[in-house]
Coordinates of C-alpha atoms in Angstrom, one line a residue:
M172 CA 50.3 109.1 -45.7
S173 CA 50.1 111.9 -48.3
F174 CA 47.0 113.9 -49.1
R175 CA 46.8 112.2 -52.4
D176 CA 46.8 108.8 -50.8
N177 CA 44.1 109.8 -48.4
L178 CA 42.0 111.2 -51.2
I179 CA 42.3 108.0 -53.1
K180 CA 41.4 105.9 -50.1
A181 CA 38.3 108.0 -49.4
R182 CA 37.1 108.2 -53.0
S183 CA 34.2 105.8 -52.6
H184 CA 32.8 107.8 -49.6
L185 CA 33.3 111.1 -51.5
V186 CA 31.3 109.7 -54.4
F187 CA 28.6 108.6 -51.9
L188 CA 28.3 112.1 -50.4
A189 CA 28.3 113.7 -53.9
A190 CA 25.5 111.3 -55.0
L191 CA 23.6 112.1 -51.8
G192 CA 23.9 115.8 -52.5
C193 CA 22.7 115.3 -56.1
G194 CA 19.7 113.3 -54.8
L195 CA 18.9 116.0 -52.2
F196 CA 19.0 118.6 -55.0
F197 CA 16.7 116.6 -57.1
V198 CA 14.1 116.2 -54.3
M199 CA 14.3 119.9 -53.5
K200 CA 13.5 120.6 -57.2
L201 CA 10.4 118.3 -57.3
E202 CA 8.1 121.4 -57.0
K203 CA 9.6 123.0 -60.1
I204 CA 9.6 119.8 -62.0
E205 CA 5.9 119.1 -61.1
N206 CA 4.9 122.6 -62.1
T207 CA 6.7 122.3 -65.4
L208 CA 4.9 119.1 -66.2
T209 CA 1.6 120.5 -65.3
N210 CA 2.0 123.7 -67.3
A211 CA 3.8 122.3 -70.3
S212 CA 2.2 123.3 -73.6
T213 CA 0.5 120.5 -75.6
E214 CA 2.5 121.9 -78.6
T215 CA 5.8 120.7 -77.3
A216 CA 5.0 117.0 -78.0
V217 CA 7.6 116.1 -75.3
V218 CA 5.4 116.0 -72.3
Q219 CA 1.9 114.6 -72.7
P220 CA -0.9 116.4 -71.0
A221 CA -2.4 114.7 -67.9
P222 CA -5.7 112.9 -68.5
M223 CA -8.8 115.2 -68.1
E224 CA -9.9 113.1 -65.1
A225 CA -6.6 113.6 -63.3
K226 CA -6.8 117.4 -63.9
S227 CA -10.3 117.6 -62.6
T228 CA -9.4 115.6 -59.5
M229 CA -6.5 117.8 -58.6
A230 CA -8.7 120.8 -59.4
A231 CA -10.6 120.0 -56.2
F232 CA -7.7 121.4 -54.3
D233 CA -7.6 124.7 -56.2
A234 CA -9.6 126.3 -53.4
I235 CA -7.1 125.2 -50.7
T236 CA -4.7 127.9 -49.7
P237 CA -1.5 126.3 -48.3
L238 CA -0.9 127.2 -44.7
P239 CA 2.4 129.1 -44.1
L240 CA 5.1 127.1 -42.3
A241 CA 5.7 128.1 -38.7
I242 CA 9.5 127.8 -38.4
V243 CA 10.4 130.1 -35.6
G244 CA 14.2 129.7 -35.7
Q245 CA 14.7 129.0 -32.0
S246 CA 13.5 126.7 -29.1
S247 CA 11.5 127.9 -26.1
D248 CA 12.1 126.6 -22.6
D249 CA 9.0 124.5 -23.0
D250 CA 10.3 123.0 -26.2
I251 CA 13.5 121.9 -24.5
A252 CA 11.6 120.5 -21.6
F253 CA 9.3 118.6 -23.9
G254 CA 12.3 117.3 -25.9
R255 CA 14.0 116.0 -22.7
I256 CA 10.9 114.0 -21.9
A257 CA 10.9 112.5 -25.4
W258 CA 14.6 111.7 -25.3
Q259 CA 14.2 109.8 -22.0
Y260 CA 12.3 107.2 -23.9
F261 CA 15.4 106.4 -26.0
V262 CA 17.6 106.5 -22.9
N263 CA 15.4 103.8 -21.4
N264 CA 14.9 101.6 -24.5
T265 CA 18.2 101.5 -26.3
D266 CA 19.9 98.1 -26.1
E267 CA 23.6 98.4 -25.0
T268 CA 24.8 95.5 -27.1
T269 CA 23.1 96.1 -30.5
G270 CA 22.2 99.8 -30.3
L271 CA 18.7 99.0 -31.5
V272 CA 15.7 100.5 -29.8
N273 CA 12.5 98.8 -28.6
S274 CA 9.5 99.6 -30.8
A275 CA 7.5 100.1 -27.6
D276 CA 8.5 100.6 -24.0
K277 CA 10.3 97.5 -22.8
Y278 CA 9.2 95.5 -25.9
P279 CA 12.5 94.2 -27.5
S280 CA 11.4 94.1 -31.1
T281 CA 11.9 96.6 -33.9
T282 CA 11.4 97.2 -37.6
M283 CA 13.3 99.2 -40.2
W284 CA 10.7 101.9 -39.9
E285 CA 11.3 102.3 -36.2
T286 CA 15.0 102.1 -36.5
G287 CA 14.8 105.0 -39.0
S288 CA 12.6 106.8 -36.4
Y289 CA 15.4 106.3 -33.9
F290 CA 18.0 107.9 -36.2
V291 CA 15.6 110.8 -36.7
A292 CA 15.3 111.1 -32.9
V293 CA 19.0 111.2 -32.4
I294 CA 19.6 113.8 -35.0
S295 CA 16.8 115.9 -33.6
A296 CA 18.0 115.6 -30.0
D297 CA 21.5 116.7 -31.2
L298 CA 20.0 119.7 -33.0
L299 CA 18.1 120.7 -29.9
G300 CA 21.2 120.4 -27.7
L301 CA 19.8 117.5 -25.7
I302 CA 22.9 115.3 -26.4
E303 CA 26.4 116.1 -27.5
P304 CA 27.3 115.5 -31.2
D305 CA 29.9 112.9 -30.3
K306 CA 27.4 110.9 -28.3
A307 CA 24.9 111.2 -31.1
K308 CA 27.4 109.8 -33.6
A309 CA 28.4 107.0 -31.2
R310 CA 24.8 105.9 -30.8
I311 CA 24.1 105.9 -34.5
G312 CA 27.5 104.3 -35.3
Q313 CA 26.7 101.4 -33.0
T314 CA 23.4 100.8 -34.6
L315 CA 24.9 101.1 -38.1
Q316 CA 27.4 98.4 -37.1
T317 CA 24.5 96.1 -36.2
L318 CA 22.7 96.9 -39.4
A319 CA 25.8 95.9 -41.4
T320 CA 25.9 92.5 -39.7
I321 CA 22.3 91.4 -39.2
R322 CA 21.1 88.5 -41.4
L323 CA 18.9 89.6 -44.2
F324 CA 15.8 87.9 -45.5
D325 CA 17.0 85.5 -48.2
D326 CA 20.2 87.5 -48.3
I327 CA 18.3 90.2 -50.1
L328 CA 16.9 92.9 -47.8
P329 CA 16.2 93.4 -44.1
N330 CA 13.5 91.2 -42.6
K331 CA 10.2 92.8 -41.5
A332 CA 11.2 92.5 -37.8
Y333 CA 14.2 91.9 -35.6
N334 CA 14.9 91.1 -32.0
V335 CA 16.4 94.2 -30.4
Q336 CA 18.6 92.3 -27.9
T337 CA 20.1 89.8 -30.4
G338 CA 19.5 91.2 -33.9
A339 CA 17.9 87.9 -34.8
L340 CA 15.1 87.6 -37.4
V341 CA 11.7 87.4 -35.7
D342 CA 8.0 87.4 -36.5
Y343 CA 5.7 90.2 -35.3
G344 CA 5.3 88.4 -32.0
N345 CA 9.1 88.6 -31.5
N346 CA 9.4 84.8 -32.0
P347 CA 12.5 83.6 -33.9
V348 CA 11.8 82.6 -37.5
E349 CA 14.6 80.9 -39.5
R350 CA 13.8 82.4 -42.9
G351 CA 12.0 85.5 -41.8
L352 CA 8.8 87.2 -42.9
G353 CA 9.9 88.9 -46.1
W354 CA 10.6 92.7 -46.4
S355 CA 8.6 95.8 -46.2
A356 CA 9.5 98.3 -48.9
L357 CA 7.9 101.2 -47.1
D358 CA 9.8 100.4 -43.9
I359 CA 13.1 100.1 -45.7
A360 CA 12.5 103.3 -47.7
R361 CA 11.9 105.2 -44.5
M362 CA 15.2 103.7 -43.2
V363 CA 16.9 104.8 -46.4
G364 CA 15.6 108.4 -45.9
A365 CA 17.0 108.3 -42.3
L366 CA 20.3 107.1 -43.5
A367 CA 20.5 110.1 -45.9
Q368 CA 19.9 112.4 -42.9
V369 CA 22.7 110.6 -41.0
A370 CA 25.1 111.0 -43.9
Q371 CA 24.3 114.7 -44.2
H372 CA 24.5 115.5 -40.5
Y373 CA 27.5 113.3 -39.7
P374 CA 29.8 112.9 -42.7
D375 CA 32.2 110.8 -40.6
L376 CA 29.5 108.1 -40.6
A377 CA 29.1 108.1 -44.3
P378 CA 31.4 105.1 -44.7
Q379 CA 29.3 103.1 -42.4
V380 CA 26.1 104.2 -44.2
T381 CA 27.7 103.1 -47.4
S382 CA 28.7 99.7 -45.9
V383 CA 25.1 99.1 -44.8
L384 CA 23.5 100.1 -48.1
E385 CA 26.0 98.0 -50.1
K386 CA 24.7 94.9 -48.4
W387 CA 21.1 95.6 -49.2
S388 CA 19.8 94.8 -52.7
L389 CA 17.6 97.8 -52.9
G390 CA 16.9 97.3 -56.5
Q391 CA 14.9 94.2 -55.6
M392 CA 12.2 96.3 -54.0
I393 CA 11.7 98.6 -57.0
E394 CA 9.9 97.6 -60.2
D395 CA 8.8 100.1 -63.0
G396 CA 9.1 103.0 -60.6
Q397 CA 7.1 101.5 -57.9
L398 CA 7.9 100.0 -54.4
V399 CA 7.6 96.2 -54.2
G400 CA 7.4 94.3 -50.9
G401 CA 8.4 90.7 -50.3
N402 CA 5.8 88.5 -48.6
I403 CA 5.7 84.8 -47.8
A404 CA 2.7 82.9 -49.2
D405 CA 2.6 79.1 -48.9
G406 CA 6.3 79.0 -48.3
K407 CA 7.1 81.0 -51.5
L408 CA 8.2 84.6 -51.9
R409 CA 5.5 86.8 -53.4
R410 CA 6.3 90.3 -54.7
D411 CA 3.5 92.8 -54.2
Q412 CA 3.2 96.5 -55.0
E413 CA 3.5 98.4 -51.7
G414 CA 2.3 101.8 -50.6
R415 CA -0.8 104.0 -50.8
L416 CA -1.3 107.7 -51.2
G417 CA 0.9 109.7 -48.8
Y418 CA 3.1 106.9 -47.7
E419 CA 4.0 106.0 -51.3
Q420 CA 5.2 109.5 -52.2
Y421 CA 7.1 110.0 -48.9
A422 CA 8.9 106.7 -49.5
A423 CA 9.6 107.7 -53.2
K424 CA 11.3 110.9 -52.0
A425 CA 13.6 108.8 -49.7
M426 CA 14.6 106.5 -52.5
M427 CA 15.2 109.3 -55.0
L428 CA 17.8 110.7 -52.6
F429 CA 19.9 107.7 -53.7
G430 CA 19.2 108.0 -57.4
F431 CA 16.4 105.5 -57.7
D432 CA 13.8 106.2 -60.4
M433 CA 10.4 106.3 -58.5
Y434 CA 8.4 108.0 -61.2
R435 CA 5.2 105.9 -60.7
A436 CA 5.4 105.9 -56.9
Y437 CA 5.7 109.7 -56.8
R438 CA 2.9 110.4 -59.2
T439 CA -0.7 110.6 -57.8
E440 CA -2.9 111.2 -60.8
E441 CA -3.9 107.6 -61.6
K442 CA -4.6 106.7 -57.9
L443 CA -6.2 109.9 -56.5
M444 CA -9.8 110.3 -55.6
V445 CA -11.3 113.1 -53.5
K446 CA -13.7 112.7 -50.6
E447 CA -15.2 115.6 -48.8
V448 CA -14.8 115.6 -45.1
E449 CA -16.1 118.6 -43.0
G450 CA -16.6 120.4 -46.3
I451 CA -12.9 120.0 -47.2
P452 CA -11.5 117.9 -50.1
I453 CA -9.4 115.0 -48.8
P454 CA -7.0 113.0 -50.9
V455 CA -7.8 109.3 -50.8
D456 CA -6.2 106.4 -52.7
N457 CA -8.6 104.7 -55.1
R458 CA -6.9 101.3 -54.5
L459 CA -7.8 98.9 -51.8
H460 CA -5.9 98.5 -48.5
R461 CA -4.5 94.9 -48.5
N462 CA -6.7 94.3 -51.5
T463 CA -9.8 94.0 -49.3
T464 CA -10.8 97.4 -47.7
P465 CA -11.1 100.9 -49.2
A466 CA -7.9 102.7 -48.5
F467 CA -7.5 105.2 -45.7
T468 CA -6.0 108.7 -45.3
V469 CA -4.0 109.5 -42.1
S470 CA -1.8 112.4 -41.0
E471 CA 1.5 110.5 -40.6
P472 CA 3.1 110.4 -44.0
Y473 CA 2.3 114.0 -44.7
V474 CA 3.7 115.3 -41.4
F475 CA 6.8 113.1 -42.0
D476 CA 7.2 114.7 -45.4
G477 CA 7.0 118.2 -44.1
L478 CA 9.2 117.6 -41.0
E479 CA 12.0 115.6 -42.8
F480 CA 12.1 116.6 -46.4
G481 CA 10.1 119.8 -46.6
F482 CA 6.8 120.0 -48.5
D483 CA 6.5 120.2 -52.3
S484 CA 3.7 122.1 -54.0
R485 CA 1.4 119.1 -54.0
S486 CA 2.1 117.7 -50.5
I487 CA 1.6 121.1 -48.8
L488 CA -1.9 121.2 -50.4
F489 CA -2.8 117.7 -49.2
A490 CA -1.3 118.3 -45.7
T491 CA -3.2 121.6 -45.4
A492 CA -6.5 119.9 -46.3
I493 CA -5.9 117.0 -43.9
Y494 CA -5.0 119.4 -41.1
K495 CA -8.0 121.7 -41.8
A496 CA -10.5 118.8 -41.7
Q497 CA -9.3 117.9 -38.2
E498 CA -9.6 121.5 -37.0
A499 CA -13.0 121.8 -38.6
R500 CA -14.2 118.6 -36.8
F501 CA -13.1 120.2 -33.5
R502 CA -14.9 123.5 -34.4
T503 CA -18.1 121.5 -35.2
T504 CA -18.1 119.0 -32.4
G505 CA -15.8 120.4 -29.7
V506 CA -13.8 117.2 -29.7
L507 CA -10.1 117.7 -30.0
T508 CA -9.0 115.9 -33.1
A509 CA -5.4 114.9 -34.1
V510 CA -5.6 111.5 -35.7
S511 CA -3.2 109.2 -37.4
E512 CA -2.0 105.6 -37.1
S513 CA -1.3 104.8 -33.4
H514 CA -0.5 102.1 -31.0
L515 CA -3.0 101.1 -28.3
D516 CA -2.3 100.0 -24.7
E517 CA -4.6 97.0 -25.1
A518 CA -5.6 94.6 -27.9
P519 CA -5.4 94.9 -30.9
Y520 CA -2.6 97.2 -30.0
F521 CA -2.5 99.1 -33.3
V522 CA -5.1 101.0 -35.4
Y523 CA -5.3 103.5 -38.2
S524 CA -7.3 106.5 -37.1
S525 CA -8.2 108.1 -40.4
I526 CA -9.6 111.3 -41.8
W527 CA -11.2 109.0 -44.4
G528 CA -11.0 105.2 -44.2
G529 CA -12.8 102.1 -45.2
G530 CA -15.3 104.1 -47.1
A531 CA -16.3 106.6 -44.4
P532 CA -15.0 109.7 -42.7
W533 CA -13.2 109.4 -39.3
A534 CA -13.1 105.6 -39.4
V535 CA -10.7 103.9 -37.0
M536 CA -9.5 100.6 -38.6
T537 CA -7.4 97.7 -37.5
F538 CA -4.7 96.3 -39.8
K539 CA -7.2 93.8 -41.2
G540 CA -9.7 96.6 -42.0
E541 CA -12.1 96.1 -39.1
R542 CA -13.8 99.2 -37.6
L543 CA -12.8 100.1 -34.0
D544 CA -14.0 103.7 -33.6
S545 CA -14.0 103.4 -29.8
K546 CA -10.2 103.5 -29.8
R547 CA -9.8 106.8 -31.7
T548 CA -6.9 108.7 -30.0
T549 CA -6.1 112.3 -29.9
T550 CA -2.4 111.6 -30.7
T551 CA 0.5 113.3 -29.1
K552 CA 2.8 113.0 -32.2
T553 CA 0.2 114.5 -34.6
A554 CA -0.5 117.4 -32.2
F555 CA 3.2 118.2 -31.9
A556 CA 3.8 117.8 -35.7
W557 CA 0.9 120.0 -36.8
D558 CA 2.0 122.6 -34.2
A559 CA 5.5 122.6 -35.5
L560 CA 4.4 122.8 -39.2
F561 CA 1.6 125.3 -39.0
G562 CA 1.5 126.8 -35.5
T563 CA -2.1 127.8 -35.4
E564 CA -4.4 128.7 -32.6
Y565 CA -5.9 125.2 -32.8
T566 CA -2.5 123.4 -32.6
H567 CA -1.7 125.5 -29.5
E568 CA -4.9 124.2 -28.0
L569 CA -3.9 120.7 -28.8
I570 CA -0.5 121.1 -27.1
T571 CA -2.1 122.7 -24.1
A572 CA -4.5 119.8 -23.7
L573 CA -1.9 117.1 -24.1
K574 CA 1.2 118.5 -22.4
H575 CA 0.4 117.1 -19.0
L576 CA 0.8 113.6 -20.4
G577 CA 4.6 113.9 -20.7
D578 CA 6.3 111.6 -18.2
P579 CA 9.9 112.6 -17.4
E580 CA 10.7 109.0 -16.5
R581 CA 9.2 107.3 -19.6
G582 CA 8.6 109.8 -22.4
W583 CA 5.4 110.7 -24.2
P584 CA 2.5 108.3 -24.5
E585 CA 0.3 108.0 -27.6
G586 CA -2.3 110.5 -26.4
I587 CA -5.8 110.4 -25.0
Y588 CA -8.8 108.2 -26.0
E589 CA -11.4 110.4 -27.5
I590 CA -14.3 108.5 -26.0
D591 CA -13.6 109.3 -22.4
G592 CA -10.4 111.4 -22.2
T593 CA -8.4 108.7 -20.5
P594 CA -4.7 108.3 -21.5
N595 CA -3.7 105.9 -24.2
S596 CA -0.6 104.9 -22.2
S597 CA 1.4 103.1 -24.8
F598 CA 4.9 104.5 -25.1
T599 CA 6.5 104.0 -28.5
T600 CA 9.6 104.9 -30.6
N601 CA 7.6 106.5 -33.3
T602 CA 5.7 108.9 -31.1
N603 CA 8.7 110.1 -29.2
A604 CA 10.7 110.4 -32.4
V605 CA 8.0 112.6 -34.0
V606 CA 7.9 114.8 -30.9
L607 CA 11.7 115.4 -31.2
A608 CA 11.6 115.9 -35.0
S609 CA 8.7 118.4 -34.5
L610 CA 10.6 120.4 -31.9
A611 CA 13.8 120.4 -34.1
F612 CA 11.7 121.6 -37.1
K613 CA 10.5 124.6 -35.1
A614 CA 14.1 125.8 -34.6
H615 CA 15.8 124.5 -37.7
G616 CA 13.3 123.6 -40.5
P617 CA 13.2 120.3 -42.4
L618 CA 15.7 117.8 -41.0
I619 CA 17.2 116.9 -44.4
R620 CA 18.2 120.6 -44.8
A621 CA 18.8 121.6 -41.1
E622 CA 22.3 122.5 -40.1
H623 CA 23.9 122.5 -36.7

């Protein structure tokens, strides 16, 4: 077959890669765009000035000096040892038939968020030299094949949960459900961002990425520049705006990589309020969580943004403030603080450990918005992420306090319970993926820009 014939045959995939490159360029230019909009003269009449309230709200962060990033350009022996521990989790929990990974150790259920985390883990392990590139591609390729064949919710988008062993639609208890639960726009956006990373790091897999995305009606989860989730209510599909401050902007960046207009999701002005925690301004969403409880601020979306995409001028301010509040709490109380959403090793099995949540600082909340402060965890993933991003004296203290938790046979657990220092011995995909992404960031920088 001639070069010309090969070129024609590959044209759709070349277009895909070109589009991805354009999307990446756009995301990398967000800082310049945002600064242009902020500084535009009122005389231009093209860009309207932000409302005075929005300006004064963002002005609360004028006193925050962004911390410098701590990219060191290489991996230490400890980094590689820590990475091997994290990778063991995925060795243990990858299904040989589907290529999907258990969301928690030996629990054969997953979501699109956790599948995206698995792809991030594989790419990071490859960057760290923990697996060979061919094995990394084989792992991701098998999972992509499954994603291209699984049944979608109402033939629209991936269901909220799937059985790892069969690829069947399930509920959150891993019980089969014929129709499904609906879709999570945040989870799918996180998956889309991971697919962009796959296409960048492994161009040979771009055709499979294209095949997957062509089956998903991504436009169904975007309305007027916002993310929209699909939920079942009384047997009918209900479409609800999805995402709060931090998560919403992280997801918007992922979707913009593929050319989707996410102007309302990316903006923060109309939904930002500021709460002072430990004397530091903290960004909080002024909308309710699940329409019942004041929204909460956690570390997770901000560290994901930094590790995967690289901070923009706004997210580095927010991330710095959120980190500094946790260090300040330690300096005041002597209690090691590295909080985010986390799994638990006992009921209710999942909480949001917030910097601000439910109307108060340092609240720990269940998914339904109930307080459960006794389960606040000094989380492994947050400690590794802050250390990779900022590399301060305090983050080194966190790593020193938690490094004994690594289990070479199982991976990294969630962390330690603050109340008594006992381990939170839940082992999860997300924690071990963040550990790997953090270690890869130290050596290579943001994953979407990192090169082998």
